[in-house]
Amino acid sequence: MTLEPEAFDDRNMPGKMAYVGVNVLYCDTTYQRPLRGSKARRIGKDWQWRRCGVLIVEKRADGTLWVVDGQHRLEAARIAGLADVPCIIFPSLGIADEAGDFLGANVDRKPLSSSERYIAAVVANEETAQMAKSVMDELGLYYNSHPRATNSIGCVGQLRDMAKDGREVLKRVLYVAHMAALVDNIPVDTNLLKALYWLNKNMHEPIDDPRFVGRLQQLGAKVLLRAGFVAVELSGKGGDRVRGIAVLQEVNKGRRKKFTLKGGE
């Protein structure tokens, strides 16, 4: 691959397309973000050419080629054992110029929201997204990015995370959360869902035990959410465990036969 700097007559001219050897591409750590090895390994182990895109590269006066955008894809290509990667090559006007191009290529790039990822993943037949949709359909719920109705839900990212534990876990936790939300005629809240998910893992009794569900329906989601909020404020700690324990304490108030946690918490 040959590219002469004088081929560029204008700073804003299109770059030159070329396949470039992975061993002659460099990354400048003075302006690049730290390389995340786990991300590069994830891409490299499941390399997909159509998802690679092209790397943005700048050629310095000494002829060396520096990756401005695409360092994780470059490292992933090396992990995948590839010899060359597709690049668009521009002339470098110096490190400051490269750093500015790095900012321009990354700052305005908006990552997908969990909602946007969910919508695309359903169409792509991704397993956890399809499972989340199937369970919502079964329970009479539907996705809405700004949920207001009782049967609408917005926290699909959390549902997909729970789906990794299997359909039964997802259905059980979502069902119980929905039963509590129905009392107050509100959508399922992410914090309540996370608290119940934690309890599903750490409570001796199943969270869909009719006695437990009945107690949640007596209290309603708003009371449970308030208990979790107060617990977080008092402890100075966030997290599903703090909210889960607060929900359990609220459920157990006034009960002779209390629901218990594994490990005797």
XYZ file of N, CA and C in Angstrom:
795
model
N 0.859 -1.186 0.000
C 0.000 0.000 0.000
C 0.891 1.231 0.000
N 0.661 2.120 -0.948
C 1.454 3.339 -1.046
C 0.542 4.544 -1.001
N 0.925 5.516 -0.186
C 0.128 6.741 -0.105
C 1.073 7.908 0.094
N 1.120 8.797 -0.833
C 2.020 9.939 -0.744
C 1.270 11.146 -0.178
N 1.860 11.854 0.791
C 1.204 13.014 1.381
C 0.777 14.045 0.357
N 1.574 14.218 -0.710
C 1.234 15.255 -1.680
C -0.037 14.925 -2.474
N -0.538 13.681 -2.322
C -1.781 13.318 -3.007
C -2.958 14.093 -2.431
N -2.768 14.707 -1.262
C -3.822 15.465 -0.605
C -3.581 16.963 -0.832
N -4.483 17.584 -1.540
C -4.337 19.006 -1.830
C -5.144 19.882 -0.897
N -6.036 19.272 -0.118
C -6.956 20.044 0.704
C -7.163 19.311 2.025
N -7.178 20.071 3.142
C -7.353 19.466 4.472
C -8.645 18.675 4.580
N -9.658 19.057 3.841
C -10.966 18.409 3.969
C -11.279 17.498 2.792
N -10.272 17.074 2.059
C -10.494 16.129 0.961
C -10.801 14.740 1.511
N -11.537 13.914 0.760
C -11.779 12.525 1.198
C -10.467 11.778 1.369
N -10.464 10.832 2.302
C -9.271 10.020 2.496
C -9.134 8.973 1.412
N -8.054 8.218 1.512
C -7.765 7.161 0.552
C -8.060 5.809 1.194
N -8.848 4.978 0.509
C -9.186 3.651 1.010
C -8.046 2.678 0.742
N -7.746 1.823 1.727
C -6.713 0.804 1.542
C -6.846 -0.254 2.626
N -6.446 -1.476 2.292
C -6.269 -2.516 3.312
C -4.836 -2.409 3.798
N -4.682 -2.304 5.114
C -3.357 -2.058 5.686
C -3.020 -3.177 6.668
N -1.767 -3.602 6.685
C -1.321 -4.647 7.600
C -1.458 -4.221 9.053
N -1.960 -5.114 9.878
C -2.191 -4.775 11.294
C -0.879 -4.492 12.025
N 0.218 -4.977 11.523
C 1.502 -4.794 12.197
C 2.190 -3.489 11.847
N 1.623 -2.715 10.924
C 2.226 -1.422 10.590
C 1.300 -0.271 10.992
N 0.316 -0.576 11.823
C -0.592 0.451 12.341
C -0.274 0.687 13.812
N -0.273 1.960 14.224
C 0.105 2.329 15.591
C -0.994 3.165 16.237
N -0.983 3.177 17.567
C -1.925 3.999 18.332
C -1.127 4.888 19.282
N -1.449 6.158 19.321
C -0.719 7.121 20.144
C -1.454 7.296 21.477
N -0.830 6.835 22.563
C -1.480 6.873 23.874
C -1.529 8.263 24.479
N -0.888 9.247 23.831
C -0.945 10.604 24.386
C -2.343 11.209 24.240
N -3.125 10.710 23.286
C -4.485 11.233 23.146
C -5.553 10.129 23.072
N -5.141 8.897 22.819
C -6.120 7.812 22.739
C -6.620 7.431 24.125
N -7.855 6.947 24.187
C -8.369 6.399 25.437
C -7.631 5.100 25.748
N -7.612 4.668 27.029
C -6.945 3.405 27.358
C -7.606 2.233 26.627
N -6.786 1.329 26.147
C -7.315 0.150 25.459
C -7.967 -0.777 26.469
N -9.206 -1.160 26.196
C -9.919 -2.116 27.049
C -9.742 -3.504 26.450
N -8.873 -4.278 27.094
C -8.563 -5.600 26.570
C -9.777 -6.503 26.452
N -10.681 -6.420 27.434
C -11.864 -7.283 27.417
C -12.746 -6.985 26.208
N -12.853 -5.705 25.860
C -13.651 -5.322 24.694
C -13.008 -5.844 23.416
N -11.702 -5.676 23.291
C -10.999 -6.151 22.097
C -11.105 -7.666 21.969
N -10.978 -8.379 23.096
C -11.083 -9.847 23.055
C -12.485 -10.288 22.658
N -13.500 -9.568 23.148
C -14.882 -9.913 22.804
C -15.123 -9.762 21.306
N -14.617 -8.677 20.725
C -14.779 -8.456 19.284
C -13.962 -9.470 18.497
N -12.729 -9.708 18.955
C -11.834 -10.592 18.228
C -12.291 -12.036 18.214
N -12.860 -12.501 19.320
C -13.290 -13.898 19.398
C -14.509 -14.175 18.527
N -15.250 -13.124 18.221
C -16.425 -13.285 17.360
C -16.345 -12.263 16.226
N -15.221 -12.291 15.514
C -14.983 -11.282 14.477
C -16.048 -11.349 13.390
N -16.619 -10.198 13.062
C -17.621 -10.099 12.004
C -17.183 -8.986 11.055
N -16.843 -9.348 9.827
C -16.354 -8.348 8.885
C -17.366 -7.233 8.655
N -18.631 -7.574 8.557
C -19.618 -6.552 8.240
C -19.832 -5.578 9.389
N -19.344 -5.933 10.579
C -19.458 -5.031 11.725
C -18.171 -4.255 11.977
N -17.150 -4.564 11.207
C -15.843 -3.941 11.431
C -15.830 -2.468 11.031
N -16.482 -2.156 9.911
C -16.373 -0.796 9.398
C -14.949 -0.542 8.916
N -14.547 0.716 8.917
C -13.174 1.055 8.517
C -12.505 1.849 9.630
N -11.212 1.682 9.753
C -10.439 2.438 10.729
C -10.052 3.781 10.119
N -10.072 4.824 10.925
C -9.599 6.130 10.481
C -8.127 6.243 10.859
N -7.292 6.439 9.850
C -5.839 6.419 10.040
C -5.243 7.711 9.484
N -4.191 8.208 10.128
C -3.490 9.382 9.619
C -2.019 9.040 9.415
N -1.498 9.473 8.258
C -0.108 9.201 7.891
C 0.760 10.401 8.235
N 1.747 10.150 9.084
C 2.657 11.213 9.490
C 3.748 11.436 8.441
N 4.497 12.508 8.632
C 5.531 12.896 7.659
C 6.603 11.831 7.484
N 6.820 11.021 8.549
C 7.848 9.976 8.459
C 7.316 8.701 7.803
N 6.049 8.733 7.361
C 5.474 7.587 6.673
C 4.747 6.610 7.565
N 4.824 6.796 8.902
C 4.132 5.867 9.800
C 2.631 6.155 9.825
N 1.851 5.113 10.115
C 0.389 5.187 10.075
C -0.177 5.045 11.485
N -1.011 6.016 11.878
C -1.516 6.083 13.245
C -3.040 6.044 13.248
N -3.580 5.128 14.037
C -5.035 4.942 14.099
C -5.649 6.036 14.975
N -6.523 6.822 14.385
C -7.232 7.880 15.109
C -8.536 7.347 15.695
N -9.202 6.467 14.951
C -10.444 5.872 15.433
C -10.478 4.407 15.016
N -10.540 3.506 16.022
C -10.612 2.079 15.713
C -9.564 1.228 16.401
N -8.988 1.723 17.517
C -7.920 0.958 18.146
C -8.409 -0.388 18.696
N -9.658 -0.448 19.178
C -10.161 -1.718 19.684
C -10.389 -2.710 18.549
N -10.853 -2.212 17.401
C -11.021 -3.097 16.243
C -9.668 -3.572 15.720
N -8.663 -2.706 15.785
C -7.324 -3.103 15.374
C -6.802 -4.231 16.260
N -6.924 -4.057 17.573
C -6.452 -5.089 18.493
C -7.274 -6.369 18.326
N -8.577 -6.217 18.084
C -9.434 -7.385 17.863
C -9.018 -8.142 16.611
N -8.647 -7.404 15.562
C -8.192 -8.045 14.318
C -6.919 -8.851 14.572
N -6.053 -8.318 15.404
C -4.827 -9.059 15.743
C -5.170 -10.334 16.497
N -6.114 -10.216 17.440
C -6.542 -11.389 18.206
C -7.162 -12.436 17.288
N -7.911 -11.967 16.293
C -8.564 -12.874 15.346
C -7.591 -13.458 14.330
N -6.346 -12.999 14.354
C -5.337 -13.528 13.451
C -5.405 -12.978 12.047
N -5.962 -11.775 11.893
C -6.094 -11.174 10.570
C -4.806 -10.462 10.170
N -4.554 -10.419 8.882
C -3.341 -9.774 8.385
C -3.563 -8.301 8.076
N -4.742 -7.959 7.544
C -5.015 -6.592 7.100
C -6.394 -6.154 7.582
N -6.573 -4.839 7.693
C -7.882 -4.266 8.027
C -8.165 -3.102 7.088
N -9.439 -2.839 6.808
C -9.782 -1.730 5.915
C -9.611 -0.382 6.628
N -8.990 0.560 5.944
C -8.711 1.875 6.533
C -9.054 2.997 5.550
N -9.384 4.149 6.112
C -9.415 5.385 5.339
C -8.236 6.213 5.846
N -7.334 6.598 4.945
C -6.085 7.230 5.356
C -6.063 8.703 4.942
N -5.709 9.527 5.917
C -5.592 10.976 5.716
C -4.178 11.405 6.076
N -3.749 12.561 5.599
C -2.437 13.067 6.015
C -2.528 13.648 7.421
N -1.526 13.368 8.243
C -1.471 13.955 9.577
C -0.774 15.304 9.520
N -1.361 16.272 10.208
C -0.723 17.586 10.310
C -0.043 17.760 11.663
N 0.155 16.611 12.363
C 0.786 16.650 13.672
C -0.102 15.999 14.717
N 0.482 15.728 15.876
C -0.252 15.027 16.936
C -1.468 15.829 17.400
N -1.322 17.153 17.495
C -2.458 17.973 17.917
C -3.615 17.835 16.938
N -3.303 17.768 15.667
C -4.313 17.589 14.630
C -4.983 16.220 14.765
N -4.185 15.199 15.017
C -4.728 13.851 15.205
C -5.658 13.804 16.425
N -5.210 14.440 17.508
C -6.034 14.444 18.728
C -7.371 15.137 18.485
N -7.339 16.217 17.710
C -8.588 16.899 17.376
C -9.497 16.027 16.547
N -8.928 15.263 15.618
C -9.729 14.347 14.811
C -10.276 13.203 15.658
N -9.475 12.754 16.644
C -9.947 11.723 17.569
C -11.181 12.219 18.328
N -11.112 13.454 18.822
C -12.266 14.033 19.515
C -13.467 14.137 18.583
N -13.227 14.636 17.382
C -14.318 14.809 16.438
C -14.984 13.508 16.071
N -14.204 12.431 16.010
C -14.757 11.134 15.631
C -15.512 10.469 16.767
N -15.246 10.879 18.027
C -15.816 10.163 19.166
C -16.788 10.961 20.031
N -16.552 12.268 20.201
C -17.371 13.042 21.134
C -18.831 13.100 20.701
N -19.059 13.301 19.396
C -20.431 13.438 18.916
C -21.090 12.104 18.603
N -20.386 11.024 18.845
C -20.941 9.701 18.567
C -21.778 9.256 19.760
N -23.059 9.191 19.584
C -23.967 8.844 20.682
C -24.130 7.330 20.772
N -23.828 6.747 21.930
C -24.027 5.298 22.062
C -25.512 4.962 22.070
N -25.831 3.739 21.696
C -27.222 3.301 21.711
C -27.727 3.230 23.146
N -28.935 3.696 23.358
C -29.569 3.541 24.674
C -30.016 2.092 24.829
N -30.345 1.694 26.056
C -30.820 0.327 26.280
C -32.099 0.076 25.496
N -32.935 1.104 25.359
C -34.176 0.964 24.597
C -33.878 0.732 23.120
N -32.938 1.505 22.574
C -32.577 1.352 21.162
C -31.931 -0.006 20.908
N -31.100 -0.444 21.856
C -30.480 -1.767 21.716
C -31.540 -2.868 21.738
N -32.536 -2.699 22.618
C -33.593 -3.707 22.730
C -34.386 -3.821 21.432
N -34.796 -2.697 20.871
C -35.597 -2.715 19.647
C -34.845 -3.417 18.523
N -33.562 -3.062 18.352
C -32.769 -3.688 17.302
C -32.532 -5.163 17.594
N -32.328 -5.503 18.877
C -32.044 -6.892 19.240
C -33.254 -7.793 19.008
N -34.453 -7.265 19.194
C -35.666 -8.055 18.919
C -35.734 -8.397 17.442
N -35.506 -7.403 16.600
C -35.536 -7.626 15.149
C -34.427 -8.593 14.730
N -33.282 -8.515 15.420
C -32.145 -9.383 15.098
C -32.280 -10.779 15.696
N -33.408 -11.047 16.362
C -33.672 -12.351 16.990
C -32.639 -12.698 18.056
N -32.139 -11.677 18.757
C -31.206 -11.910 19.855
C -31.967 -12.585 20.999
N -31.357 -13.602 21.600
C -32.068 -14.496 22.514
C -32.691 -13.783 23.712
N -31.901 -12.950 24.427
C -32.443 -12.340 25.641
C -33.533 -11.314 25.315
N -33.391 -10.620 24.186
C -34.419 -9.657 23.789
C -35.709 -10.370 23.407
N -35.589 -11.465 22.661
C -36.764 -12.237 22.282
C -37.448 -12.829 23.508
N -36.645 -13.262 24.480
C -37.210 -13.818 25.701
C -37.952 -12.754 26.493
N -37.342 -11.558 26.595
C -37.994 -10.461 27.311
C -39.328 -10.107 26.658
N -39.341 -10.024 25.341
C -40.578 -9.694 24.619
C -41.628 -10.780 24.811
N -41.192 -12.040 24.749
C -42.121 -13.154 24.904
C -42.781 -13.151 26.281
N -41.974 -12.907 27.323
C -42.519 -12.871 28.686
C -43.449 -11.677 28.864
N -43.067 -10.517 28.326
C -43.949 -9.355 28.402
C -45.276 -9.638 27.701
N -45.209 -10.261 26.534
C -46.435 -10.605 25.808
C -47.318 -11.523 26.642
N -46.698 -12.503 27.276
C -47.457 -13.470 28.083
C -48.140 -12.806 29.272
N -47.484 -11.796 29.844
C -48.052 -11.108 31.016
C -48.925 -9.913 30.629
N -49.085 -9.697 29.325
C -49.926 -8.590 28.881
C -49.259 -7.236 29.008
N -47.925 -7.221 28.945
C -47.170 -5.974 29.049
C -46.590 -5.613 27.690
N -46.243 -4.349 27.513
C -45.618 -3.933 26.263
C -44.569 -2.867 26.556
N -43.588 -2.794 25.652
C -42.503 -1.829 25.834
C -42.926 -0.427 25.427
N -42.509 0.556 26.242
C -42.685 1.962 25.913
C -41.515 2.711 26.528
N -40.829 3.510 25.727
C -39.644 4.211 26.241
C -39.995 5.216 27.326
N -41.244 5.671 27.353
C -41.719 6.577 28.407
C -43.011 6.002 28.992
N -42.871 4.945 29.796
C -44.058 4.235 30.269
C -44.908 5.062 31.231
N -46.202 5.023 31.013
C -47.147 5.681 31.915
C -48.271 4.732 32.306
N -48.724 3.951 31.346
C -49.788 2.998 31.620
C -49.266 1.842 32.468
N -50.159 1.235 33.248
C -49.772 0.158 34.149
C -49.181 -1.029 33.398
N -49.671 -1.277 32.200
C -49.185 -2.436 31.457
C -48.052 -2.100 30.487
N -47.453 -0.924 30.668
C -46.287 -0.566 29.856
C -45.032 -0.677 30.714
N -43.900 -0.892 30.055
C -42.649 -1.054 30.797
C -41.503 -0.473 29.986
N -40.599 0.208 30.658
C -39.496 0.854 29.970
C -38.139 0.239 30.253
N -37.993 -0.503 31.355
C -36.684 -0.986 31.789
C -36.312 -2.303 31.102
N -36.274 -2.271 29.769
C -36.007 -3.495 29.014
C -34.561 -3.953 29.147
N -33.648 -3.007 29.423
C -32.262 -3.408 29.636
C -32.144 -4.339 30.832
N -32.861 -4.023 31.896
C -32.859 -4.873 33.078
C -33.501 -6.229 32.782
N -34.560 -6.240 31.998
C -35.208 -7.501 31.638
C -34.250 -8.411 30.868
N -33.485 -7.815 29.962
C -32.532 -8.614 29.184
C -31.434 -9.189 30.077
N -31.008 -8.415 31.075
C -30.014 -8.929 32.019
C -30.583 -10.112 32.799
N -31.828 -9.991 33.245
C -32.447 -11.070 34.010
C -32.691 -12.298 33.140
N -32.936 -12.085 31.857
C -33.190 -13.198 30.938
C -32.005 -14.140 30.846
N -30.810 -13.651 31.192
C -29.625 -14.509 31.159
C -29.729 -15.629 32.190
N -30.586 -15.434 33.212
C -30.808 -16.475 34.217
C -31.921 -17.438 33.804
N -32.520 -17.199 32.659
C -33.554 -18.110 32.171
C -34.943 -17.491 32.178
N -35.798 -18.071 31.375
C -37.151 -17.549 31.196
C -37.963 -17.579 32.499
N -37.835 -18.661 33.265
C -38.649 -18.791 34.480
C -38.308 -17.712 35.507
N -37.027 -17.420 35.644
C -36.615 -16.362 36.568
C -37.177 -15.020 36.118
N -37.005 -14.724 34.834
C -37.511 -13.464 34.295
C -39.009 -13.338 34.497
N -39.744 -14.372 34.168
C -41.207 -14.334 34.288
C -41.630 -14.159 35.743
N -40.972 -14.874 36.655
C -41.336 -14.814 38.077
C -41.140 -13.408 38.631
N -39.978 -12.824 38.375
C -39.678 -11.505 38.929
C -40.565 -10.433 38.312
N -40.741 -10.476 37.003
C -41.571 -9.470 36.340
C -43.023 -9.590 36.765
N -43.509 -10.804 36.924
C -44.897 -11.014 37.365
C -45.126 -10.404 38.745
N -44.213 -10.683 39.671
C -44.368 -10.180 41.040
C -44.297 -8.653 41.066
N -43.365 -8.088 40.327
C -43.243 -6.625 40.273
C -44.510 -6.004 39.685
N -45.051 -6.633 38.663
C -46.271 -6.118 38.028
C -47.459 -6.179 38.984
N -47.549 -7.239 39.765
C -48.646 -7.362 40.735
C -48.607 -6.214 41.752
N -47.402 -5.854 42.187
C -47.280 -4.745 43.140
C -47.606 -3.409 42.474
N -47.169 -3.251 41.218
C -47.404 -1.994 40.506
C -48.883 -1.778 40.207
N -49.615 -2.863 39.977
C -51.042 -2.760 39.669
C -51.824 -2.090 40.793
N -51.380 -2.301 42.025
C -52.080 -1.739 43.188
C -52.142 -0.223 43.093
N -51.046 0.385 42.640
C -50.967 1.846 42.558
C -51.201 2.367 41.145
N -51.533 1.441 40.243
C -51.810 1.821 38.859
C -50.628 2.562 38.231
N -49.427 2.005 38.432
C -48.222 2.597 37.870
C -47.454 1.531 37.091
N -46.555 1.935 36.178
C -45.721 0.951 35.475
C -44.716 0.310 36.432
N -44.171 -0.808 36.022
C -43.124 -1.461 36.796
C -41.898 -0.555 36.846
N -41.388 -0.328 38.055
C -40.236 0.547 38.249
C -38.943 -0.273 38.254
N -37.893 0.284 37.655
C -36.611 -0.425 37.567
C -36.069 -0.792 38.940
N -36.134 0.129 39.905
C -35.572 -0.139 41.230
C -36.321 -1.257 41.942
N -37.640 -1.319 41.784
C -38.403 -2.407 42.397
C -38.068 -3.726 41.714
N -37.924 -3.690 40.407
C -37.582 -4.898 39.664
C -36.232 -5.449 40.124
N -35.255 -4.547 40.300
C -33.925 -4.974 40.738
C -33.964 -5.524 42.160
N -34.748 -4.878 43.029
C -34.860 -5.350 44.404
C -35.468 -6.752 44.458
N -36.496 -6.983 43.676
C -37.141 -8.293 43.658
C -36.241 -9.345 43.013
N -35.479 -8.927 42.037
C -34.519 -9.844 41.406
C -33.483 -10.291 42.437
N -33.026 -9.354 43.253
C -32.069 -9.694 44.315
C -32.713 -10.639 45.326
N -33.955 -10.358 45.703
C -34.654 -11.226 46.655
C -34.881 -12.616 46.070
N -35.142 -12.685 44.783
C -35.346 -13.990 44.148
C -34.108 -14.872 44.293
N -32.943 -14.238 44.317
C -31.699 -14.994 44.473
C -31.375 -15.290 45.931
N -31.846 -14.440 46.833
C -31.350 -14.498 48.214
C -32.393 -14.823 49.280
N -33.642 -14.965 48.905
C -34.675 -15.294 49.876
C -34.895 -16.805 49.910
N -35.139 -17.349 51.100
C -35.401 -18.779 51.204
C -36.650 -19.161 50.425
N -37.703 -18.396 50.614
C -38.966 -18.689 49.960
C -38.964 -18.143 48.536
N -39.677 -18.773 47.623
C -39.788 -18.214 46.270
C -40.577 -16.906 46.306
N -40.179 -15.927 45.502
C -40.866 -14.629 45.575
C -42.266 -14.678 44.987
N -42.584 -15.746 44.245
C -43.959 -15.862 43.761
C -44.821 -16.712 44.694
N -44.318 -16.946 45.920
C -45.137 -17.569 46.963
C -46.399 -16.726 47.132
N -47.586 -17.330 47.088
C -48.835 -16.549 47.179
C -48.895 -15.630 48.396
N -48.295 -16.065 49.531
C -48.304 -15.214 50.721
C -47.460 -13.965 50.504
N -46.317 -14.140 49.845
C -45.432 -13.005 49.586
C -46.077 -12.046 48.589
N -46.621 -12.587 47.514
C -47.278 -11.749 46.516
C -48.469 -11.029 47.127
N -49.232 -11.743 47.970
C -50.384 -11.125 48.622
C -49.985 -9.954 49.502
N -48.857 -10.113 50.208
C -48.379 -9.026 51.067
C -47.929 -7.827 50.225
N -47.271 -8.097 49.093
C -46.879 -7.006 48.202
C -48.108 -6.253 47.698
N -49.162 -6.989 47.420
C -50.383 -6.354 46.915
C -51.082 -5.544 48.000
N -50.902 -5.935 49.249
C -51.443 -5.127 50.352
C -50.700 -3.798 50.460
N -49.394 -3.848 50.225
C -48.564 -2.655 50.397
C -48.573 -1.762 49.160
N -48.428 -2.360 48.002
C -48.336 -1.595 46.764
C -46.904 -1.179 46.455
N -46.659 -0.913 45.205
C -45.304 -0.599 44.749
C -44.763 0.687 45.349
N -45.609 1.698 45.530
C -45.128 2.985 46.020
C -44.553 2.869 47.425
N -45.197 2.094 48.287
C -44.686 1.890 49.646
C -43.337 1.185 49.600
N -43.215 0.186 48.744
C -41.974 -0.573 48.634
C -40.847 0.285 48.069
N -41.174 1.095 47.087
C -40.171 1.991 46.503
C -39.700 3.029 47.513
N -40.645 3.538 48.296
C -40.297 4.521 49.321
C -39.384 3.891 50.370
N -39.673 2.655 50.766
C -38.841 1.965 51.746
C -37.419 1.799 51.219
N -37.298 1.461 49.947
C -35.978 1.321 49.333
C -35.242 2.642 49.272
N -35.956 3.709 48.932
C -35.347 5.036 48.852
C -34.821 5.474 50.212
N -35.619 5.281 51.254
C -35.210 5.670 52.606
C -33.990 4.859 53.045
N -33.986 3.566 52.751
C -32.861 2.715 53.129
C -31.573 3.177 52.460
N -31.661 3.552 51.204
C -30.487 4.044 50.481
C -30.002 5.346 51.098
N -30.928 6.246 51.431
C -30.556 7.528 52.032
C -29.897 7.336 53.394
N -30.442 6.452 54.213
C -29.916 6.241 55.563
C -28.567 5.526 55.552
N -28.419 4.576 54.652
C -27.184 3.788 54.626
C -26.066 4.497 53.880
N -26.448 5.441 53.018
C -25.452 6.099 52.189
C -24.921 5.199 51.095
N -25.603 4.086 50.893
C -25.193 3.130 49.870
C -26.369 2.859 48.937
N -26.055 2.656 47.690
C -27.080 2.253 46.739
C -27.047 0.750 46.569
N -27.602 0.282 45.511
C -27.481 -1.139 45.200
C -28.748 -1.923 45.436
N -28.838 -3.032 44.734
C -30.024 -3.883 44.787
C -30.181 -4.535 46.163
N -29.072 -4.858 46.815
C -29.134 -5.513 48.126
C -29.815 -4.621 49.156
N -29.422 -3.355 49.201
C -30.017 -2.424 50.171
C -31.510 -2.301 49.929
N -31.912 -2.150 48.673
C -33.333 -2.014 48.355
C -34.081 -3.320 48.602
N -33.428 -4.443 48.279
C -34.071 -5.736 48.482
C -34.363 -6.004 49.945
N -33.383 -5.727 50.801
C -33.586 -5.925 52.240
C -34.675 -4.995 52.757
N -34.706 -3.762 52.261
C -35.743 -2.809 52.686
C -37.135 -3.300 52.294
N -37.257 -3.843 51.096
C -38.546 -4.394 50.661
C -38.952 -5.551 51.563
N -37.999 -6.428 51.864
C -38.298 -7.579 52.719
C -38.716 -7.135 54.117
N -38.030 -6.147 54.677
C -38.393 -5.646 56.008
C -39.804 -5.060 56.010
N -40.155 -4.374 54.929
C -41.496 -3.803 54.823
C -42.541 -4.908 54.750
N -42.238 -5.942 53.990
C -43.155 -7.078 53.860
C -43.335 -7.786 55.194
N -42.255 -7.880 55.978
C -42.287 -8.644 57.231
C -42.881 -7.880 58.417
N -43.134 -6.600 58.264
C -43.671 -5.810 59.377
C -44.989 -6.400 59.870
N -45.019 -6.695 61.184
C -46.249 -7.196 61.792
C -46.536 -8.664 61.534
N -45.666 -9.360 60.827
C -45.893 -10.775 60.530
C -45.255 -11.658 61.597
N -45.975 -12.696 62.012
C -45.391 -13.657 62.938
C -44.425 -14.584 62.204
N -44.895 -15.091 61.073
C -44.045 -15.972 60.281
C -43.413 -15.141 59.182
N -42.157 -14.804 59.386
C -41.489 -13.869 58.492
C -40.785 -14.603 57.346
N -40.676 -13.909 56.248
C -39.871 -14.402 55.133
C -38.409 -14.152 55.473
N -37.544 -15.071 55.086
C -36.158 -14.990 55.536
C -35.171 -15.052 54.368
N -33.977 -14.537 54.626
C -32.904 -14.533 53.638
C -31.965 -15.708 53.883
N -31.386 -16.197 52.850
C -30.369 -17.216 52.970
C -29.163 -16.603 53.681
N -28.566 -17.328 54.586
C -27.415 -16.796 55.302
C -27.805 -16.031 56.556
N -29.106 -15.923 56.822
C -29.584 -15.321 58.066
C -29.437 -13.827 58.176
N -29.411 -13.096 57.045
C -29.302 -11.629 57.105
C -30.557 -11.039 57.743
